[in-house]
Amino acid sequence: MLDLAWIIPVIPAVSFVLILLFGKRMPRGGSEIGVAALAAAFVLSCLTAYQWIQRVEDATGAHGALSAFGRGLRASTGEEVVVHPVVHGFTWFQSGGMKFQAGIQIDGLSVLLLFVVTLVSLLVHIYSTAYLAGDRRYTHYFAALSLFTTSMLTLVVAHNTLQLLVGWELVGLCSFMLIGHWWEEQPNSDAALKAFFTTRTGDIGLMIGIIVAFFAAGQTFDIVATNQAALEVAGGHTIWLVAASCLLIGIIGKSGQFPLHTWLPDAMAGPTPVSALIHAATMVVAGVYLGARVYPVFWEGFSISAGGVNAMALIGGITIIIGALLAFVQDDIKKVLAYSTISQLGYMVMGLGVGAWTAAVFHLFTHAFFKALLFLGAGSVSHSGSHHSFDMKRDMGGLRRYMPTTFWTFMIATAALCGIFPFAGFWSKDEILVTAGQGGFTFFLWVGLVGAALTAAYMTRCVYLTFFGEFRGHGEPHESPRAITVPLVVLAVFSALAGLLNAVPFGIEKFKEWVEPTFAFPHVVHPDFSYAWASVSVIAALAAIAAAVFWFVREEQLGALRGLTGRNRAAGAAYTFLENKYYLDHLYTGVVVGSIKGPIARAAYWVNQNVIDGVLNGTAYLARRAARFTYDVLDQGVVDGAVNGIAAQTGEAGGLLRSVQSGRIQRYALLLFAAVGVLSLGLYVFN
């Protein structure tokens, strides 16, 4: 399967075509085609992962009873074994004597994403059969879902940056279609357009970065060659700094990093399963994947090995805090989770910026499961508990009694997100923090700890408003059908256990062994597990949870803190600042877009009225004059005059000839005799 991994993205692509052609004629509207296709793609992804693991194990000689537990329990040979990626390509097209390739690159990173994308997409497909039952565009939805998965898988297996860009742009297109699935409502259409144009802003940087890297690497788009050239600093440090900076702009746009994060919360306008897929395995993951795939470019461009502060770590650190703070002032459960995603993506980008490549990718892996679970759990609550509402304050509360499966799976995902031991998020988030502390990025260690405490606090608020207290909605809440709860249970298992793949204190480092590249890759830091910092992060999360519980459960004991934002000007201003999302939407929509859109609209109107309309009106005037001249002179004077003159002459000639036709035989005989005489005389004269 390593050589045939190209089949995996082809399967959902075929599904997309089949659903469009035959979906509406199928018993279940084409959803059965999508589910079957993703099931097949998932099975092939598992086979690909198994064969890659076997390839790594064979290369490292990891056989025997201890091989399952990682290198920590085996004697080290003292040598690093290089496991080359499986690369296959063909000539895509030629231009000016240069050949452009397309193909696949299969290594630990791509195998990881193949598994995550196909699993989450399969569960989303199954979940959607119940969640969108009876939807007015049911077939169209499943076709778009298959294309969405195809686009991400194309990006994942791409062996060059040009092909990666194709998958990248297709992901953006599909997100536009699915966010605006219910386009009849104006807010949904606006959200789709906002996501599309905001991410396109970042894509400008991405395309420039790809072009710069192309020339810096010796005019090649090949990812392995580009990474190798970056490690050798071919062409000097400056060109790689420019390439890294431009590529980072692409990551900022696609992965919702500050300051281009504003599209992500509005993207909740789409169906909830789409939100789960976007936040867990496709759209926003693409940016982090790009950072991991061409990591040597960032490593050398931003001089990550030197420690201190660099643009990548700084953007990630800022995003952690600003995303977490905005989650506190949201009443929509999906928007709480959206800002949570922004914050967690900040951890991944910061992890890459501080040299924690393995930890950042590991957090991408674990985050996919518990964030997909949280979004699908929110959809379950809306579907069966709050009468299709996502308002926690108005339509939820006390739902744990009515929806036990949804409640307990949501709690597992929350614990994983908060980094509570031993759930998945604890292992990946802790490794990012420890790497930052031991790699010369102490400031970002503290940023991560603050973000962990904020995460625990806003998620406690979310859980309390949704599942505790009295039910504030209407109708009869009940547990969701099995098509919804089974994916929740599957994701809950992964949210609880996936972190054990890299449980360093237990001597298990399988994630590092299987996923981290050993070819064309920098020497990154692998910190020792710190029980002290792990304890600090867990204690910070538990303290934040306790504070949030006290805030809501013992509200009467808050004293002077109750109603503080209404009494204190500074507190009120801070709350308003958060409620208005740092006024970034006002800046972008009102100032930037407004200042451009207004003058452009006025200029376009002036051109339309004075230039385009002037040309059209002038053309029409000349056409009318030409028509009048043609009618008066040519048609009436020349054409009609000629015709009428011929008719008049013919009439006159007819009048003259009419006198000859008298009807008298004697006259006819006289004329005939005269004619013969004239003819004879003529013959005599001329002869």
XYZ file of C-alpha atoms in Angstrom:
687
model
C 0.000 0.000 0.000
C 2.924 2.393 0.466
C 3.399 2.453 -3.300
C -0.340 2.583 -3.984
C -1.320 5.199 -1.415
C -2.502 7.461 -4.256
C -5.622 5.269 -4.330
C -6.740 6.647 -0.954
C -7.601 10.181 -2.203
C -8.965 8.733 -5.445
C -11.695 6.762 -3.631
C -13.560 9.771 -2.145
C -13.004 11.608 -5.452
C -14.875 8.826 -7.251
C -17.486 8.974 -4.490
C -17.961 12.686 -5.206
C -18.661 12.007 -8.879
C -20.960 9.044 -8.208
C -23.011 10.956 -5.645
C -23.491 13.839 -8.083
C -24.533 11.493 -10.898
C -26.621 8.926 -9.042
C -27.099 10.194 -5.476
C -30.670 11.396 -5.818
C -31.699 8.035 -7.269
C -30.211 6.082 -4.359
C -32.399 4.904 -1.449
C -30.488 7.084 1.044
C -29.763 10.046 -1.173
C -26.163 9.072 -1.946
C -25.006 9.024 1.674
C -24.398 5.270 1.398
C -21.864 5.911 -1.366
C -19.990 8.427 0.782
C -19.956 6.197 3.861
C -18.783 3.152 1.861
C -16.055 5.166 0.140
C -14.703 6.576 3.396
C -14.826 3.162 5.045
C -12.699 1.793 2.198
C -10.308 4.756 2.388
C -9.967 4.285 6.151
C -9.151 0.584 5.780
C -6.485 1.377 3.176
C -5.096 4.121 5.433
C -4.779 1.592 8.254
C -2.961 -0.799 5.917
C -0.653 2.015 4.824
C 0.062 2.911 8.448
C 0.767 -0.727 9.291
C 3.200 -1.113 6.413
C 4.968 2.138 7.297
C 5.351 0.990 10.902
C 6.757 -2.304 9.634
C 9.181 -0.370 7.419
C 10.373 1.664 10.427
C 10.586 -1.358 12.699
C 12.564 -3.338 10.097
C 14.985 -0.439 9.620
C 15.537 0.060 13.348
C 15.646 -3.638 14.163
C 12.826 -3.216 16.664
C 11.688 -6.786 17.065
C 10.748 -8.866 20.043
C 8.567 -8.400 23.104
C 9.871 -4.939 23.999
C 9.356 -3.424 20.543
C 5.752 -2.513 21.301
C 6.795 -0.252 24.165
C 9.224 2.015 22.393
C 12.915 2.735 22.545
C 12.826 3.636 26.202
C 12.774 -0.039 27.184
C 15.282 -1.229 24.589
C 19.024 -0.970 24.475
C 20.165 1.846 22.188
C 22.584 1.104 19.345
C 23.889 4.659 19.514
C 23.117 5.237 15.849
C 20.207 7.031 14.241
C 18.665 4.964 11.471
C 17.518 6.861 8.388
C 14.144 5.740 7.035
C 13.568 7.291 3.626
C 10.069 8.315 2.563
C 8.344 6.448 -0.245
C 8.204 8.859 -3.192
C 6.614 8.259 -6.589
C 5.978 10.863 -9.239
C 5.340 11.512 -12.889
C 5.602 14.501 -15.190
C 2.514 16.629 -14.720
C 3.291 19.189 -17.420
C 6.262 20.942 -19.054
C 6.946 24.614 -19.540
C 10.020 26.138 -21.092
C 11.948 22.907 -20.846
C 11.152 22.534 -17.145
C 9.226 19.479 -15.979
C 6.678 19.811 -13.218
C 6.022 16.668 -11.243
C 2.983 15.244 -9.451
C 3.028 12.249 -7.177
C 2.978 10.983 -3.613
C 5.300 11.165 -0.634
C 4.526 8.666 2.091
C 6.275 8.937 5.436
C 5.292 9.014 9.087
C 3.669 12.449 8.863
C 1.539 11.687 5.810
C 0.545 8.270 7.196
C -0.566 9.945 10.429
C -2.759 12.439 8.567
C -4.179 9.760 6.278
C -5.357 7.871 9.359
C -6.768 10.930 11.124
C -8.514 12.429 8.087
C -10.168 9.215 6.936
C -11.254 8.190 10.453
C -12.757 11.542 11.399
C -14.350 11.961 7.974
C -15.872 8.475 8.155
C -17.382 9.217 11.565
C -18.655 12.587 10.316
C -20.279 10.870 7.324
C -22.045 8.371 9.598
C -23.075 11.092 12.040
C -24.421 13.257 9.216
C -26.855 10.582 8.036
C -28.906 11.276 11.161
C -28.030 14.910 11.801
C -28.961 16.110 8.291
C -31.800 13.671 7.623
C -34.406 15.428 5.512
C -32.115 18.329 4.609
C -33.094 20.171 1.431
C -29.642 19.566 -0.108
C -28.842 16.212 1.453
C -27.218 14.718 -1.664
C -25.260 17.872 -2.440
C -23.966 17.884 1.150
C -22.513 14.376 0.950
C -20.961 15.079 -2.444
C -19.247 18.172 -1.035
C -18.151 16.209 2.036
C -16.441 13.606 -0.164
C -14.724 16.327 -2.200
C -13.617 18.016 1.032
C -11.958 14.799 2.178
C -10.383 14.268 -1.250
C -8.878 17.746 -1.171
C -7.270 17.244 2.231
C -5.936 13.811 1.308
C -4.467 15.251 -1.905
C -2.672 17.861 0.166
C -1.402 15.232 2.617
C 0.190 12.887 0.058
C 1.601 15.650 -2.184
C 5.313 15.239 -2.833
C 5.850 18.817 -4.030
C 4.656 22.243 -2.947
C 2.846 22.964 -6.226
C 0.651 19.899 -5.848
C 0.208 20.737 -2.169
C -1.059 24.164 -3.234
C -3.727 22.507 -5.414
C -5.036 20.510 -2.450
C -4.755 23.606 -0.257
C -6.966 25.685 -2.550
C -9.474 22.867 -3.032
C -9.828 22.629 0.750
C -10.646 26.344 0.836
C -13.200 25.963 -1.947
C -14.936 23.036 -0.234
C -15.061 24.867 3.091
C -16.741 27.761 1.266
C -19.385 25.404 -0.126
C -20.055 23.656 3.180
C -19.982 26.712 5.450
C -22.541 28.271 3.126
C -24.547 25.043 2.801
C -27.715 26.868 3.880
C -26.960 29.852 1.680
C -30.548 31.132 1.627
C -29.922 32.742 5.037
C -27.757 35.839 4.615
C -25.522 35.219 7.691
C -24.548 31.807 6.323
C -23.642 33.233 2.943
C -21.693 36.059 4.594
C -19.786 33.586 6.785
C -18.788 31.503 3.757
C -17.557 34.572 1.908
C -15.685 35.809 4.975
C -13.898 32.480 5.373
C -13.054 32.350 1.681
C -11.653 35.869 1.362
C -9.830 35.905 4.711
C -8.002 32.680 3.981
C -7.247 33.925 0.463
C -5.405 36.820 2.102
C -3.098 34.330 3.767
C -2.807 32.354 0.542
C -1.104 35.303 -1.129
C 1.754 34.868 1.336
C 1.744 31.117 0.770
C 2.103 31.432 -2.994
C 4.913 33.966 -2.678
C 6.633 31.691 -0.157
C 6.380 28.708 -2.510
C 7.890 30.784 -5.336
C 10.752 32.038 -3.128
C 11.478 28.515 -1.872
C 11.380 27.256 -5.475
C 14.252 29.510 -6.500
C 16.110 29.146 -3.194
C 16.110 25.347 -3.564
C 17.502 25.449 -7.093
C 14.257 25.740 -9.045
C 12.402 22.738 -7.674
C 9.063 22.290 -5.959
C 10.077 18.895 -4.543
C 9.484 18.916 -0.781
C 12.418 16.674 0.176
C 14.809 18.667 -2.031
C 13.468 21.940 -0.606
C 13.949 20.744 2.964
C 17.463 19.545 2.207
C 18.366 22.876 0.579
C 16.987 24.749 3.585
C 19.118 22.706 5.986
C 22.154 23.505 3.858
C 21.096 27.197 3.824
C 21.542 27.242 0.048
C 21.560 30.814 -1.217
C 22.084 32.340 2.211
C 19.962 32.837 5.318
C 18.026 35.865 4.080
C 16.178 34.099 1.287
C 15.041 31.360 3.677
C 13.903 33.986 6.175
C 11.761 35.543 3.427
C 10.387 32.137 2.402
C 9.579 31.204 6.019
C 7.879 34.549 6.677
C 5.694 34.255 3.579
C 4.765 30.640 4.291
C 3.883 31.634 7.850
C 1.311 34.076 6.450
C -0.328 31.132 4.714
C -0.433 29.217 8.006
C -1.889 32.252 9.788
C -4.741 32.441 7.294
C -5.590 28.765 6.995
C -5.071 27.761 10.638
C -6.864 30.755 12.138
C -3.885 32.423 13.786
C -3.803 36.027 14.976
C -4.625 38.353 13.268
C -6.472 36.373 10.537
C -8.433 34.219 12.997
C -11.683 36.172 12.624
C -13.191 33.881 9.966
C -13.133 30.741 12.099
C -15.921 31.509 14.640
C -18.228 32.722 11.857
C -17.638 29.439 10.028
C -19.941 27.853 12.628
C -22.789 28.903 10.316
C -22.351 25.604 8.481
C -23.758 22.254 9.634
C -22.180 21.019 12.887
C -20.576 17.895 11.324
C -18.814 20.221 8.894
C -17.543 22.268 11.836
C -16.146 19.080 13.362
C -14.387 18.140 10.121
C -12.995 21.640 9.589
C -11.673 21.957 13.137
C -10.363 18.432 13.572
C -9.042 17.022 10.319
C -9.181 19.301 7.284
C -9.233 23.070 6.797
C -7.430 24.439 9.843
C -5.168 21.403 10.154
C -3.774 22.138 6.692
C -1.788 25.125 7.956
C -0.141 23.212 10.791
C 0.559 20.342 8.395
C 2.328 22.760 6.033
C 4.483 23.984 8.914
C 5.399 20.421 9.824
C 5.948 19.276 6.240
C 8.463 21.994 5.279
C 9.758 22.453 8.821
C 13.441 22.867 7.835
C 12.443 26.097 6.033
C 11.121 27.539 9.307
C 13.931 26.000 11.366
C 16.612 27.766 9.350
C 14.615 30.835 8.322
C 13.624 31.753 11.898
C 16.806 30.337 13.497
C 14.687 28.259 15.878
C 17.690 26.405 17.255
C 18.996 29.687 18.738
C 16.068 29.940 21.198
C 14.606 33.254 22.323
C 11.696 34.678 20.328
C 10.803 34.173 16.679
C 7.786 35.106 14.566
C 6.310 31.607 14.511
C 6.437 31.094 18.269
C 5.206 34.638 18.902
C 2.162 34.319 16.621
C 1.283 30.984 18.205
C 1.686 32.346 21.738
C -0.501 35.389 21.071
C -3.160 33.188 19.483
C -3.270 30.889 22.519
C -4.227 33.759 24.809
C -6.517 35.804 22.574
C -8.503 32.722 21.515
C -8.940 31.492 25.086
C -10.098 34.887 26.375
C -12.728 35.258 23.657
C -14.215 31.873 24.550
C -15.343 33.291 27.925
C -17.823 35.764 26.434
C -19.603 33.391 24.027
C -23.082 32.003 24.688
C -23.107 29.887 21.515
C -21.547 26.508 22.384
C -20.087 26.108 18.898
C -18.372 29.482 19.088
C -16.850 28.547 22.452
C -15.379 25.499 20.756
C -14.317 27.571 17.731
C -12.260 29.939 19.892
C -10.928 26.896 21.700
C -9.710 25.557 18.354
C -8.010 28.868 17.621
C -6.227 28.637 20.964
C -5.209 24.996 20.479
C -3.933 25.694 16.980
C -1.860 28.379 18.662
C -0.275 25.641 20.782
C 0.635 23.702 17.639
C 2.120 26.708 15.836
C 3.956 27.783 18.983
C 5.207 24.217 19.364
C 6.695 24.336 15.876
C 8.181 27.741 16.680
C 9.956 26.509 19.819
C 11.389 23.407 18.144
C 8.818 20.963 19.521
C 8.040 19.371 16.155
C 7.052 15.992 17.537
C 4.978 17.513 20.323
C 3.187 19.905 17.940
C 2.285 17.129 15.502
C 1.327 14.885 18.428
C -1.019 17.607 19.667
C -2.501 17.850 16.154
C -3.140 14.095 16.393
C -4.760 14.069 19.841
C -6.626 17.342 19.274
C -8.328 15.883 16.200
C -10.140 13.314 18.338
C -11.269 15.367 21.298
C -12.155 18.448 19.248
C -14.186 16.389 16.771
C -15.885 14.809 19.784
C -16.684 18.195 21.318
C -18.223 19.542 18.124
C -20.211 16.394 17.451
C -21.288 16.424 21.107
C -22.497 20.007 20.673
C -24.401 18.885 17.582
C -25.961 16.024 19.565
C -27.114 18.491 22.222
C -28.623 20.752 19.565
C -30.235 17.877 17.672
C -31.915 16.147 20.605
C -31.656 18.417 23.628
C -32.169 22.076 22.766
C -34.472 21.996 19.734
C -31.741 22.939 17.215
C -30.436 25.824 19.324
C -26.791 26.369 20.307
C -27.488 29.003 22.965
C -26.180 27.598 26.255
C -27.753 30.219 28.512
C -31.220 30.268 26.996
C -31.908 26.742 25.717
C -29.672 24.303 27.597
C -28.890 23.298 31.181
C -29.413 20.046 33.086
C -29.032 17.910 29.954
C -26.812 15.319 31.645
C -29.966 13.653 33.000
C -31.528 13.309 29.554
C -28.435 12.646 27.414
C -26.019 10.465 29.428
C -23.946 9.199 26.475
C -23.515 12.684 25.066
C -22.669 14.022 28.540
C -20.006 11.474 29.452
C -18.300 11.549 26.057
C -18.327 15.376 26.190
C -16.727 15.204 29.645
C -13.961 12.912 28.375
C -13.242 15.314 25.516
C -13.235 18.262 27.927
C -10.763 16.518 30.238
C -8.517 15.787 27.258
C -8.721 19.392 26.074
C -7.916 20.721 29.547
C -4.833 18.499 29.744
C -5.990 16.381 32.671
C -3.936 13.241 33.308
C -4.138 10.627 31.781
C -6.271 11.801 28.863
C -4.764 12.388 25.419
C -4.392 16.153 25.604
C -2.221 15.925 28.732
C 0.605 14.113 26.949
C 0.791 16.280 23.849
C 0.286 19.662 25.519
C 2.738 18.875 28.303
C 5.407 17.894 25.787
C 5.070 21.264 24.036
C 5.495 23.108 27.328
C 8.466 21.045 28.482
C 10.209 21.434 25.114
C 9.739 25.201 25.325
C 11.207 25.244 28.833
C 14.208 23.076 28.034
C 14.869 24.528 24.572
C 15.500 28.132 25.550
C 11.911 29.395 25.144
C 10.987 29.902 28.800
C 8.617 32.788 28.060
C 6.459 30.543 25.889
C 6.385 27.911 28.612
C 4.555 30.411 30.825
C 2.295 31.454 27.954
C 1.315 27.819 27.532
C 0.593 27.411 31.250
C -1.635 30.498 31.279
C -3.430 29.167 28.200
C -3.964 25.797 29.910
C -5.580 27.479 32.934
C -7.819 29.612 30.708
C -8.826 26.537 28.714
C -9.900 24.677 31.835
C -11.910 27.675 33.057
C -13.896 28.404 29.880
C -14.597 24.715 29.281
C -15.919 24.403 32.838
C -18.270 27.287 32.077
C -19.339 25.551 28.864
C -20.006 22.219 30.597
C -21.888 23.849 33.475
C -24.179 25.923 31.258
C -24.905 22.946 28.995
C -25.272 19.973 31.315
C -25.822 21.259 34.861
C -28.473 23.308 36.595
C -32.076 23.315 35.430
C -33.188 22.755 31.864
C -33.959 26.177 30.380
C -35.137 25.134 26.945
C -38.436 23.839 25.660
C -39.627 20.523 24.309
C -38.618 17.085 25.563
C -34.842 16.523 25.495
C -33.672 12.964 24.885
C -30.583 11.023 23.860
C -29.577 11.132 20.198
C -29.913 8.142 17.847
C -27.147 5.580 17.466
C -25.852 7.102 14.225
C -24.868 10.089 16.380
C -23.838 8.429 19.662
C -21.664 5.658 18.166
C -19.197 8.159 16.595
C -19.132 9.948 19.963
C -18.131 6.756 21.767
C -15.430 5.906 19.198
C -13.919 9.375 19.484
C -14.129 9.212 23.285
C -11.967 6.067 23.264
C -9.319 7.813 21.154
C -9.559 10.959 23.308
C -8.798 8.884 26.371
C -6.099 6.555 25.010
C -4.377 8.164 22.001
C -1.901 10.024 24.223
C -0.358 6.751 25.343
C 1.400 6.480 21.972
C 3.998 8.898 23.317
C 3.784 8.446 27.076
C 7.461 9.196 27.707
C 7.518 8.499 31.480
C 6.277 4.976 30.722
C 9.071 4.517 28.189
C 6.649 4.593 25.250
C 7.796 6.780 22.357
C 6.095 5.115 19.429
C 4.825 8.394 18.002
C 8.341 9.786 17.850
C 9.676 6.598 16.273
C 6.968 6.205 13.671
C 6.197 9.797 12.715
C 9.264 12.020 13.154
C 11.274 12.217 9.896
C 14.846 10.976 9.866
C 15.765 12.316 6.436
C 16.145 15.989 5.388
C 15.112 17.046 8.870
C 16.812 19.151 11.564
C 18.040 17.837 14.892
C 15.140 18.865 17.115
C 15.021 18.850 20.915
C 13.561 15.828 22.679
C 13.216 16.931 26.296
C 13.230 14.724 29.323
C 9.832 14.302 30.909
C 9.429 16.765 33.772
C 7.204 15.575 36.606
C 7.413 19.042 38.136
C 6.106 20.931 35.092
C 3.544 18.226 34.371
C 2.261 18.631 37.925
C 2.204 22.411 37.574
C 0.153 22.240 34.353
C -2.369 19.804 35.844
C -2.625 21.800 39.074
C -3.162 25.006 37.087
C -5.960 23.344 35.118
C -7.583 21.894 38.251
C -7.336 25.238 40.061
C -9.009 26.965 37.106
C -11.761 24.347 37.101
C -12.300 24.811 40.840
C -12.451 28.599 40.448
C -14.963 28.313 37.600
C -17.121 25.861 39.563
C -17.113 28.199 42.566
C -18.049 31.104 40.294
C -21.150 29.342 39.006
C -22.191 27.065 41.872
C -21.509 29.454 44.761
C -22.442 32.630 42.947
C -24.072 34.112 46.046
C -20.703 34.108 47.818
C -18.887 36.145 45.173
C -19.537 39.355 47.060
C -18.028 42.377 45.358
C -17.241 40.349 42.224
C -20.923 39.991 41.355
C -21.910 42.462 38.672
C -18.388 43.912 38.570
C -18.493 44.663 34.839
C -21.580 46.818 35.351
C -20.099 48.824 38.248
C -16.433 49.109 37.406
C -15.532 51.111 34.313
C -12.287 49.229 33.659
C -13.949 45.835 34.046
C -16.822 46.918 31.832
C -14.454 48.227 29.181
C -12.496 44.967 29.238
C -15.696 42.939 28.840
C -16.867 45.155 25.970
C -13.441 44.812 24.353
C -13.768 41.028 24.452
C -17.414 41.072 23.437
C -16.444 43.032 20.329
C -13.647 40.535 19.611
C -10.867 43.098 20.016
C -12.650 45.201 17.365
C -10.769 43.306 14.672
C -13.955 42.681 12.705
C -14.707 46.394 12.889
C -11.176 47.123 11.712
C -11.318 44.706 8.801
C -14.926 45.254 7.722
C -15.453 48.893 8.612
C -12.029 50.440 8.190
C -9.955 48.306 5.829
C -12.666 46.866 3.588
C -14.927 49.901 4.044
C -12.213 52.384 3.123
C -11.355 50.351 0.064
C -14.852 49.259 -0.867
C -16.379 52.780 -0.681
C -13.913 54.604 -2.955
C -13.744 51.659 -5.320
C -17.542 51.513 -5.493
C -17.783 55.257 -6.117
C -15.032 55.146 -8.731
C -16.683 52.184 -10.423
C -20.020 54.037 -10.438
C -18.390 57.145 -11.963
C -16.699 55.039 -14.631
C -20.003 53.282 -15.285
C -21.964 56.530 -15.613
C -19.392 58.656 -17.420
C -17.209 56.257 -19.362
C -19.124 53.061 -20.061
C -22.518 54.745 -20.348
C -20.891 57.595 -22.340
C -19.416 55.146 -24.825
C -22.701 53.266 -25.079
C -24.760 56.454 -25.429
C -22.349 57.864 -28.026
C -22.446 54.622 -29.964
C -26.234 54.675 -29.866
C -26.334 58.326 -31.101
C -24.012 57.548 -33.993
C -26.046 54.466 -34.822
C -29.233 56.539 -34.946
C -27.601 59.180 -37.215
C -26.241 56.466 -39.491
C -29.663 54.849 -39.667
C -31.337 58.190 -40.550
C -28.760 58.882 -43.281
C -29.190 55.395 -44.663
C -32.974 55.782 -44.735
C -33.177 59.317 -46.113
C -30.321 59.272 -48.640
C -29.469 55.721 -49.569
C -32.782 53.967 -49.171
C -35.256 56.736 -50.143
C -33.047 58.747 -52.522
C -30.875 56.153 -54.247
C -32.456 52.742 -53.966
C -36.109 53.795 -54.053
C -35.310 56.565 -56.641
C -33.665 54.066 -58.979
C -36.481 51.585 -58.654
C -39.153 54.245 -59.092
C -37.293 55.768 -62.136
C -37.068 52.414 -63.859
C -40.757 51.870 -63.222
C -41.635 55.307 -64.679
C -39.510 54.765 -67.831
C -41.028 51.350 -68.259
C -44.499 52.878 -67.970
C -43.724 55.538 -70.584
C -42.264 52.979 -72.965
C -45.336 50.869 -72.466
C -47.572 53.848 -73.314
C -45.720 54.414 -76.572
C -45.859 50.768 -77.536
C -49.509 50.610 -76.652
C -50.328 52.907 -79.622
C -48.727 50.399 -81.952
C -51.004 47.636 -80.730
C -54.139 48.992 -82.452
C -55.706 45.678 -83.513
C -56.028 46.656 -87.238
C -54.706 43.943 -89.641
C -54.136 46.324 -92.518
C -51.796 48.447 -90.377
C -49.894 45.329 -89.188
C -49.441 44.276 -92.879
C -48.241 47.746 -93.869
C -45.729 47.768 -91.029
C -44.527 44.285 -91.945
C -44.062 45.341 -95.610
C -42.215 48.469 -94.561
C -39.931 46.478 -92.291
C -39.071 44.050 -95.098
C -38.350 46.926 -97.391
C -36.058 48.613 -94.872
C -34.247 45.339 -94.225
C -33.771 44.697 -97.958
C -32.487 48.191 -98.557
C -30.013 47.750 -95.706
C -28.687 44.485 -97.098
C -28.252 46.059 -100.529
C -26.412 49.077 -99.186
C -23.999 47.102 -96.976
C -23.255 44.479 -99.608
